Short mmCIF file of C-alpha atoms in Angstrom, two decimals:
data_model
loop_
_atom_site.label_atom_id
_atom_site.label_comp_id
_atom_site.label_asym_id
_atom_site.label_seq_id
_atom_site.Cartn_x
_atom_site.Cartn_y
_atom_site.Cartn_z
CA UNK A 1 212.49 -10.84 67.51
CA UNK A 2 210.12 -11.80 70.81
CA UNK A 3 210.46 -9.51 73.61
CA UNK A 4 209.57 -9.20 77.31
CA UNK A 5 206.29 -7.19 78.47
CA UNK A 6 207.93 -4.44 80.21
CA UNK A 7 206.34 -3.59 83.90
CA UNK A 8 203.89 -1.44 84.16
CA UNK A 9 204.86 1.55 86.05
CA UNK A 10 202.66 3.02 89.03
CA UNK A 11 201.70 5.93 86.61
CA UNK A 12 199.93 3.95 84.13
CA UNK A 13 198.79 0.47 86.11
CA UNK A 14 195.29 1.02 87.74
CA UNK A 15 195.95 -1.52 90.32
CA UNK A 16 198.83 0.78 91.54
CA UNK A 17 197.45 4.40 91.53
CA UNK A 18 195.92 5.30 95.25
CA UNK A 19 195.76 1.21 96.41
CA UNK A 20 193.77 2.15 99.31
CA UNK A 21 190.59 3.42 97.02
CA UNK A 22 190.98 0.37 94.60
CA UNK A 23 188.28 -1.74 96.07
CA UNK A 24 186.04 1.01 97.93
CA UNK A 25 182.95 0.17 96.50
CA UNK A 26 179.41 2.23 96.70
CA UNK A 27 178.29 -0.16 99.75
CA UNK A 28 180.68 2.43 102.11
CA UNK A 29 177.59 4.56 102.11
CA UNK A 30 176.01 2.25 104.08
CA UNK A 31 178.15 3.84 107.02
CA UNK A 32 177.00 7.25 106.75
CA UNK A 33 173.18 6.17 106.39
CA UNK A 34 173.47 4.13 109.90
CA UNK A 35 175.33 6.91 111.82
CA UNK A 36 172.70 9.26 109.99
CA UNK A 37 169.67 7.16 110.83
CA UNK A 38 170.95 7.04 114.98
CA UNK A 39 171.03 11.20 115.33
CA UNK A 40 167.67 11.64 113.31
CA UNK A 41 165.77 8.98 114.81
CA UNK A 42 166.95 10.01 118.80
CA UNK A 43 166.26 13.15 118.89
CA UNK A 44 162.25 12.17 117.74
CA UNK A 45 162.30 9.53 120.80
CA UNK A 46 159.11 9.95 123.04
CA UNK A 47 161.62 10.41 126.46
CA UNK A 48 164.44 12.61 125.94
CA UNK A 49 167.00 12.13 128.38
CA UNK A 50 169.35 14.96 129.50
CA UNK A 51 171.71 16.16 126.48
CA UNK A 52 170.85 13.11 124.02
CA UNK A 53 169.29 15.76 121.38
CA UNK A 54 173.39 17.16 121.37
CA UNK A 55 174.30 13.54 121.43
CA UNK A 56 172.57 13.05 118.61
CA UNK A 57 173.18 16.32 116.56
CA UNK A 58 177.02 15.23 116.73
CA UNK A 59 176.63 12.07 115.42
CA UNK A 60 174.16 13.70 112.50
CA UNK A 61 177.63 15.86 111.96
CA UNK A 62 179.75 12.31 112.31
CA UNK A 63 177.37 11.20 109.50
CA UNK A 64 178.09 14.69 107.39
CA UNK A 65 181.92 14.56 107.80
CA UNK A 66 181.37 10.74 106.56
CA UNK A 67 179.92 11.50 103.73
CA UNK A 68 181.76 14.37 102.70
CA UNK A 69 185.07 11.96 103.36
CA UNK A 70 183.59 9.30 100.85
CA UNK A 71 182.12 11.15 98.50
CA UNK A 72 185.82 12.50 97.70
CA UNK A 73 187.14 9.00 98.18
CA UNK A 74 184.66 7.34 95.68
CA UNK A 75 185.39 10.42 93.18
CA UNK A 76 189.18 9.51 93.31
CA UNK A 77 188.37 6.11 93.01
CA UNK A 78 186.21 6.83 89.53
CA UNK A 79 189.09 8.63 88.42
CA UNK A 80 191.85 6.25 89.11
CA UNK A 81 190.49 2.88 89.00
CA UNK A 82 187.62 3.34 86.73
CA UNK A 83 188.05 -0.63 85.46
CA UNK A 84 187.06 -1.24 88.98
CA UNK A 85 184.12 1.19 88.76
CA UNK A 86 182.91 -0.17 85.59
CA UNK A 87 183.06 -4.17 86.82
CA UNK A 88 181.52 -3.07 89.70
CA UNK A 89 178.37 -1.91 87.66
CA UNK A 90 178.56 -4.85 85.97
CA UNK A 91 178.39 -7.21 88.83
CA UNK A 92 174.77 -7.93 90.25
CA UNK A 93 175.94 -8.24 93.54
CA UNK A 94 177.93 -5.04 93.45
CA UNK A 95 175.27 -2.45 91.43
CA UNK A 96 172.41 -2.55 93.79
CA UNK A 97 174.56 -1.01 96.41
CA UNK A 98 174.66 2.53 94.38
CA UNK A 99 171.14 3.29 95.66
CA UNK A 100 172.98 3.69 98.78
CA UNK A 101 174.47 7.12 97.75
CA UNK A 102 171.25 8.38 97.00
CA UNK A 103 170.42 7.13 100.79
CA UNK A 104 173.36 8.84 102.34
CA UNK A 105 172.63 12.22 100.57
CA UNK A 106 168.84 11.89 101.76
CA UNK A 107 169.81 11.08 105.59
CA UNK A 108 172.19 13.40 105.99
CA UNK A 109 169.80 16.15 104.15
CA UNK A 110 167.67 15.16 106.77
CA UNK A 111 169.14 15.18 109.62
CA UNK A 112 170.17 18.84 108.69
CA UNK A 113 167.01 19.90 109.35
CA UNK A 114 165.66 17.37 112.19
CA UNK A 115 169.08 17.93 114.40
CA UNK A 116 171.65 20.05 112.51
CA UNK A 117 170.11 23.15 112.50
CA UNK A 118 171.11 24.00 116.32
CA UNK A 119 174.39 24.13 115.33
CA UNK A 120 173.83 24.94 112.26
CA UNK A 121 170.74 27.53 112.09
CA UNK A 122 167.87 27.19 110.10
CA UNK A 123 168.65 29.07 107.32
CA UNK A 124 171.71 27.08 106.59
CA UNK A 125 169.72 23.81 107.15
CA UNK A 126 167.18 24.03 105.04
CA UNK A 127 169.74 25.07 102.17
CA UNK A 128 172.02 22.55 103.21
CA UNK A 129 169.13 20.00 102.80
CA UNK A 130 167.26 21.16 99.84
CA UNK A 131 170.93 20.80 97.93
CA UNK A 132 170.99 17.19 98.98
CA UNK A 133 167.34 16.38 98.88
CA UNK A 134 167.33 17.42 95.21
CA UNK A 135 170.88 15.38 94.12
CA UNK A 136 170.18 12.47 96.40
CA UNK A 137 166.41 12.19 94.76
CA UNK A 138 167.90 12.79 91.40
CA UNK A 139 170.60 9.76 92.08
CA UNK A 140 167.86 7.90 93.62
CA UNK A 141 165.15 7.37 90.92
CA UNK A 142 168.52 7.35 88.36
CA UNK A 143 169.34 3.94 90.64
CA UNK A 144 166.19 3.05 90.53
CA UNK A 145 165.89 2.77 87.00
CA UNK A 146 169.52 1.66 85.34
CA UNK A 147 170.44 -1.34 88.77
CA UNK A 148 166.95 -2.99 87.57
CA UNK A 149 167.69 -2.25 83.32
CA UNK A 150 171.46 -3.81 84.28
CA UNK A 151 170.15 -6.37 85.78
CA UNK A 152 167.79 -7.66 83.06
CA UNK A 153 170.51 -6.93 79.92
CA UNK A 154 173.95 -7.20 81.58
CA UNK A 155 174.01 -9.06 84.53
CA UNK A 156 172.82 -12.91 84.64
CA UNK A 157 170.78 -13.56 87.60
CA UNK A 158 168.79 -16.51 88.17
CA UNK A 159 165.66 -16.63 90.50
CA UNK A 160 167.71 -18.54 93.55
CA UNK A 161 170.46 -15.49 93.52
CA UNK A 162 167.25 -13.27 94.59
CA UNK A 163 168.78 -11.23 98.02
CA UNK A 164 167.21 -8.59 99.63
CA UNK A 165 170.19 -6.43 98.17
CA UNK A 166 168.35 -5.58 95.37
CA UNK A 167 165.73 -4.09 97.17
CA UNK A 168 168.80 -0.73 97.72
CA UNK A 169 167.86 1.02 94.52
CA UNK A 170 164.35 0.69 94.97
CA UNK A 171 164.12 1.58 98.65
CA UNK A 172 165.92 4.49 98.02
CA UNK A 173 163.20 7.11 96.42
CA UNK A 174 161.30 5.93 99.76
CA UNK A 175 163.64 7.73 101.39
CA UNK A 176 162.93 11.17 99.45
CA UNK A 177 159.23 10.55 100.20
CA UNK A 178 160.26 10.33 103.91
CA UNK A 179 162.34 13.65 104.04
CA UNK A 180 160.74 15.84 101.27
CA UNK A 181 158.17 17.02 103.75
CA UNK A 182 160.04 18.53 105.91
CA UNK A 183 161.20 20.99 103.47
CA UNK A 184 157.64 21.74 102.34
CA UNK A 185 156.78 24.50 105.49
CA UNK A 186 160.10 25.89 104.17
CA UNK A 187 158.10 26.72 100.48
CA UNK A 188 156.31 29.69 99.95
CA UNK A 189 152.62 28.62 100.52
CA UNK A 190 150.31 27.75 97.88
CA UNK A 191 151.02 25.45 94.82
CA UNK A 192 154.86 25.18 95.66
CA UNK A 193 154.41 23.53 99.02
CA UNK A 194 151.54 21.22 97.51
CA UNK A 195 153.71 20.38 94.45
CA UNK A 196 156.43 19.29 97.05
CA UNK A 197 153.96 16.97 98.60
CA UNK A 198 152.45 15.39 95.91
CA UNK A 199 155.75 15.13 94.46
CA UNK A 200 157.00 13.33 97.78
CA UNK A 201 153.81 10.60 97.52
CA UNK A 202 154.50 9.93 93.96
CA UNK A 203 157.73 9.17 94.89
CA UNK A 204 155.97 6.67 97.86
CA UNK A 205 154.66 5.00 95.49
CA UNK A 206 157.26 4.56 92.95
CA UNK A 207 159.17 2.80 95.84
CA UNK A 208 156.36 0.52 97.13
CA UNK A 209 155.07 -0.67 93.72
CA UNK A 210 158.52 -1.99 92.95
CA UNK A 211 158.67 -2.90 96.31
CA UNK A 212 156.30 -5.25 96.39
CA UNK A 213 157.11 -6.69 92.98
CA UNK A 214 160.49 -7.81 94.40
CA UNK A 215 159.44 -8.64 98.05
CA UNK A 216 157.64 -11.77 96.91
CA UNK A 217 161.19 -13.14 95.03
CA UNK A 218 163.13 -12.58 98.01
CA UNK A 219 160.82 -14.11 100.46
CA UNK A 220 159.99 -17.42 98.28
CA UNK A 221 163.64 -17.50 97.18
CA UNK A 222 164.40 -17.99 101.06
CA UNK A 223 161.86 -20.66 101.62
CA UNK A 224 162.48 -22.64 98.51
CA UNK A 225 166.63 -22.04 98.41
CA UNK A 226 166.99 -22.28 101.77
CA UNK A 227 169.12 -20.07 103.89
CA UNK A 228 171.64 -17.23 102.76
CA UNK A 229 174.98 -17.76 102.69
CA UNK A 230 176.50 -16.96 106.16
CA UNK A 231 178.73 -13.15 104.54
CA UNK A 232 174.87 -12.28 102.84
CA UNK A 233 172.43 -13.26 105.97
CA UNK A 234 172.29 -9.29 107.68
CA UNK A 235 171.24 -8.50 104.19
CA UNK A 236 168.05 -10.03 105.28
CA UNK A 237 166.98 -6.49 107.43
CA UNK A 238 167.24 -4.78 104.54
CA UNK A 239 163.36 -6.09 104.17
CA UNK A 240 162.62 -3.41 107.20
CA UNK A 241 163.89 -0.68 105.06
CA UNK A 242 160.53 0.11 102.73
CA UNK A 243 158.44 -1.27 105.94
CA UNK A 244 159.49 1.36 108.12
CA UNK A 245 160.65 4.07 106.02
CA UNK A 246 156.85 3.82 103.99
CA UNK A 247 155.50 4.30 107.74
CA UNK A 248 157.84 7.20 108.54
CA UNK A 249 156.78 8.68 105.15
CA UNK A 250 152.46 8.63 105.90
CA UNK A 251 153.24 9.92 109.10
CA UNK A 252 155.01 12.66 107.57
CA UNK A 253 152.04 13.13 104.62
CA UNK A 254 149.96 13.56 107.62
CA UNK A 255 152.23 16.00 109.72
CA UNK A 256 152.49 18.35 107.10
CA UNK A 257 149.04 17.90 105.04
CA UNK A 258 146.66 20.55 106.62
CA UNK A 259 146.95 23.74 104.81
CA UNK A 260 148.78 22.23 102.21
CA UNK A 261 146.48 20.36 100.20
CA UNK A 262 142.35 20.92 100.93
CA UNK A 263 140.54 19.52 103.74
CA UNK A 264 139.44 16.52 102.30
CA UNK A 265 142.83 15.38 101.33
CA UNK A 266 144.35 16.00 104.69
CA UNK A 267 142.02 14.34 106.32
CA UNK A 268 142.78 11.10 103.95
CA UNK A 269 146.59 11.62 104.82
CA UNK A 270 145.89 11.38 108.55
CA UNK A 271 143.53 7.98 107.70
CA UNK A 272 146.59 6.99 105.92
CA UNK A 273 149.11 6.98 108.22
CA UNK A 274 147.18 5.00 110.72
CA UNK A 275 145.38 2.29 108.08
CA UNK A 276 148.83 1.78 106.33
CA UNK A 277 151.00 2.00 108.88
CA UNK A 278 149.71 -0.19 111.89
CA UNK A 279 149.53 -3.09 109.80
CA UNK A 280 153.10 -2.52 107.65
CA UNK A 281 154.76 -2.14 111.06
CA UNK A 282 153.19 -5.27 111.87
CA UNK A 283 154.77 -7.21 109.08
CA UNK A 284 158.22 -5.24 110.10
CA UNK A 285 158.20 -6.82 113.41
CA UNK A 286 157.61 -10.15 112.15
CA UNK A 287 160.26 -10.02 109.60
CA UNK A 288 162.44 -8.22 111.82
CA UNK A 289 161.88 -11.80 114.29
CA UNK A 290 162.59 -13.82 111.36
CA UNK A 291 165.79 -11.89 110.42
CA UNK A 292 166.95 -12.14 113.85
CA UNK A 293 166.58 -15.76 114.18
CA UNK A 294 168.36 -16.25 110.51
CA UNK A 295 171.59 -13.92 112.14
CA UNK A 296 171.47 -16.12 115.30
CA UNK A 297 171.63 -19.41 112.93
CA UNK A 298 174.17 -17.86 111.18
CA UNK A 299 176.45 -16.07 113.83
CA UNK A 300 176.66 -20.08 115.19
CA UNK A 301 177.84 -21.59 112.04
CA UNK A 302 180.71 -19.04 111.93
CA UNK A 303 179.34 -15.84 110.40
CA UNK A 304 182.04 -13.31 110.75
CA UNK A 305 182.27 -9.19 110.72
CA UNK A 306 181.66 -7.90 106.95
CA UNK A 307 180.33 -5.23 105.89
CA UNK A 308 176.53 -6.85 105.57
CA UNK A 309 176.55 -5.62 109.11
CA UNK A 310 175.67 -2.09 108.33
CA UNK A 311 172.23 -4.16 107.44
CA UNK A 312 171.50 -3.96 110.90
CA UNK A 313 171.62 -0.14 111.29
CA UNK A 314 169.73 1.96 108.93
CA UNK A 315 166.90 -0.61 108.23
CA UNK A 316 166.08 -0.77 112.10
CA UNK A 317 166.57 3.05 112.01
CA UNK A 318 163.49 3.36 109.65
CA UNK A 319 160.77 0.99 112.02
CA UNK A 320 162.22 3.40 114.93
CA UNK A 321 160.91 6.64 113.18
CA UNK A 322 157.99 4.43 111.87
CA UNK A 323 157.04 3.80 115.05
CA UNK A 324 157.79 7.09 116.58
CA UNK A 325 155.13 8.33 113.31
CA UNK A 326 152.80 6.19 114.72
CA UNK A 327 152.84 7.08 118.66
CA UNK A 328 152.59 10.53 117.07
CA UNK A 329 149.34 9.65 115.07
CA UNK A 330 147.40 7.13 117.70
CA UNK A 331 148.74 8.60 120.82
CA UNK A 332 148.89 4.49 122.03
CA UNK A 333 152.10 4.31 124.48
CA UNK A 334 152.97 1.06 123.35
CA UNK A 335 154.47 2.46 119.97
CA UNK A 336 156.27 5.13 122.24
CA UNK A 337 157.79 1.69 123.98
CA UNK A 338 157.99 0.12 120.80
CA UNK A 339 160.46 3.06 119.77
CA UNK A 340 162.19 3.37 123.01
CA UNK A 341 163.04 -0.58 122.40
CA UNK A 342 164.17 -0.38 118.45
CA UNK A 343 166.20 2.53 118.94
CA UNK A 344 168.12 0.89 121.82
CA UNK A 345 168.45 -2.02 119.21
CA UNK A 346 169.65 0.29 116.58
CA UNK A 347 172.42 2.09 119.07
CA UNK A 348 173.75 -1.55 119.85
CA UNK A 349 174.56 -2.17 116.40
CA UNK A 350 175.79 1.07 115.08
CA UNK A 351 178.18 0.78 118.23
CA UNK A 352 179.02 -2.99 116.94
CA UNK A 353 179.48 -2.54 113.34
CA UNK A 354 181.20 1.03 113.54
CA UNK A 355 183.86 -0.72 115.98
CA UNK A 356 184.54 -3.35 113.63
CA UNK A 357 184.74 -1.49 111.11
CA UNK A 358 187.39 1.16 111.97
CA UNK A 359 189.27 -2.32 112.99
CA UNK A 360 189.17 -3.79 109.50
CA UNK A 361 190.39 -0.33 108.62
CA UNK A 362 193.12 0.49 110.76
CA UNK A 363 194.61 -3.57 109.84
CA UNK A 364 193.92 -2.68 105.89
CA UNK A 365 191.23 -5.90 106.15
CA UNK A 366 188.60 -3.86 104.93
CA UNK A 367 190.29 -1.90 101.33
CA UNK A 368 191.93 -4.92 100.12
CA UNK A 369 191.23 -6.67 97.32
CA UNK A 370 189.73 -10.33 97.12
CA UNK A 371 191.92 -13.33 98.13
CA UNK A 372 193.31 -15.03 94.43
CA UNK A 373 191.56 -18.37 94.95
CA UNK A 374 194.14 -20.59 96.10
CA UNK A 375 196.28 -22.62 92.74
CA UNK A 376 195.06 -26.04 92.18
CA UNK A 377 197.54 -28.82 93.33
CA UNK A 378 199.28 -30.33 90.24
CA UNK A 379 198.19 -33.66 89.01
CA UNK A 380 200.61 -36.06 89.97
CA UNK A 381 201.61 -39.04 87.83
CA UNK A 382 202.56 -42.06 88.61
CA UNK A 383 205.42 -43.91 86.32
CA UNK A 384 204.40 -47.88 85.37
CA UNK A 385 206.47 -50.45 83.92
#
């Protein structure tokens, strides 16, 4: 005798336990990254308006609160919706966003020493940054290995599916390389400082070489496969991340190298900051123009808001900090002006993305599951005589 299947209760049906976090993916950490970079980049601008640093500190505090909320929400997601979490890991469009967790931790940690120390005090800021830097670096290295491994052995991707999103797990070690030097002066002199600095240089190499082998796939896909889908077009800004962040990193190396490594190497870092940073920033500006042109086209074709709009924030912020580093090491006013112009664009992009995100959260649209595909109409049959 066949009996009808009993409906699952809320206690046993995963989809009915805490439905608000069921579709909360790792891409949400981009909100934290974009908010933190607004605070840290603004604090280093060459021209400081009255009250700007206090505003930047408040924005950083907001990023810290967002990070805490998202860590809790994502923990609940893994606890109550493990099936969905595993599905995201096995989805080639979602798995790369696991690199965002690392970058969120690192961005907030770096901000603790850049502006958060004004409110926390230096000892607490150093402790917070040390914890977030350590955890963020470990998570970033794990993502840099695990996500490409999954893409090779579990995901089924074709060259025409190449996307700037593939860079996300590869950029995370570069963020560690740019943030780590902030901790160097707070370590005991001698080998501890030199070890951390050279570890950051190694992380720089990890990310740079991985980016160099991946970026041609993305550029080739763009030239031969046509424009990206409308919703994915903002992800073109993600290419700016490794460019701006690597320029920032070499500038940080040069800032802390004197007295940490022997004199010839300290001078070499100063040379590297300019000879590497200037051409890479030039390419970043070229790509920025290309990405803006694609976004304008997509907007005219009807591109609406999605969480990919947060791609307009953190990558641009890294170009701001990169321009600030070049201004310090070249003394050229043109880089001061560039950092201010880019920061104005960053703040505008952050305000737009944040406003749309709040609106989507209030309406529930951003946390809703994907809409089911419409059912295909039944084929009509005509009776013939």
